[in-house]
Amino acid sequence: MTDSADVPQIYLISPTEFDLSGFPDRLAACLDVTDVACVRLALGTRDESRIARAADALREVTHARDVALVIDSHYRLAQQFGLDGVHLTDGARSVRAVRKELGDDAIVGSACGASRHDGMTAAELGADYVAFGPVGQTTLGGDTRAEQDLFEWWSMMVEVPVVAEGALDAAHIAQLAPHTDFFGLGDELWSQDDPAARLREWQTLMTG
């Protein structure tokens, strides 16, 4: 997962629940229409057998296309399942320990809500990227939103790549494209009848 100085890259986030008979094909279609930097397996379960089956299915799709696959929160499973790293959801609190556990080659990302302090701390502790969100209006995560000025400030002050995610739409993508390194697209993409077609539309907005 690499930073791009000019055009934001795409970071896809799986649904918290999906059907293994259909979702891998939908993901593959998206990976085949445009370049994608990373995919996050974000199942909302602690059932390791379910996570393992999902990891196997998505790893087959992503690694065949040389796309990184990280797992949400379950960092101890990243190595076990042959994944590329982990996306942490506790701000900066576990970045140091997880980096030590997984080593320098693993991707370690940190979700920091809308907190500049958490973002800066995570970056200092060795996170490969920091994610801010939600950007759009959502019933999840309370009323706090990551506003445009946060991304403008980060892009000017910090070298560690930043991900904009959470309830994104075409307007958010157009506004934030000059100020973010990655767009994290999840439910707003998978809820579409044709995610690959919508991804092509949004990718055009990212390139200006």
XYZ file of C-alpha atoms in Angstrom, residues 12 44 58 136 201 203:
6
model
C -12.039 -0.933 -0.584
C -18.432 -7.919 12.104
C -10.765 -12.580 -0.586
C -20.548 11.882 5.569
C -17.601 7.031 -11.909
C -12.536 7.151 -9.807
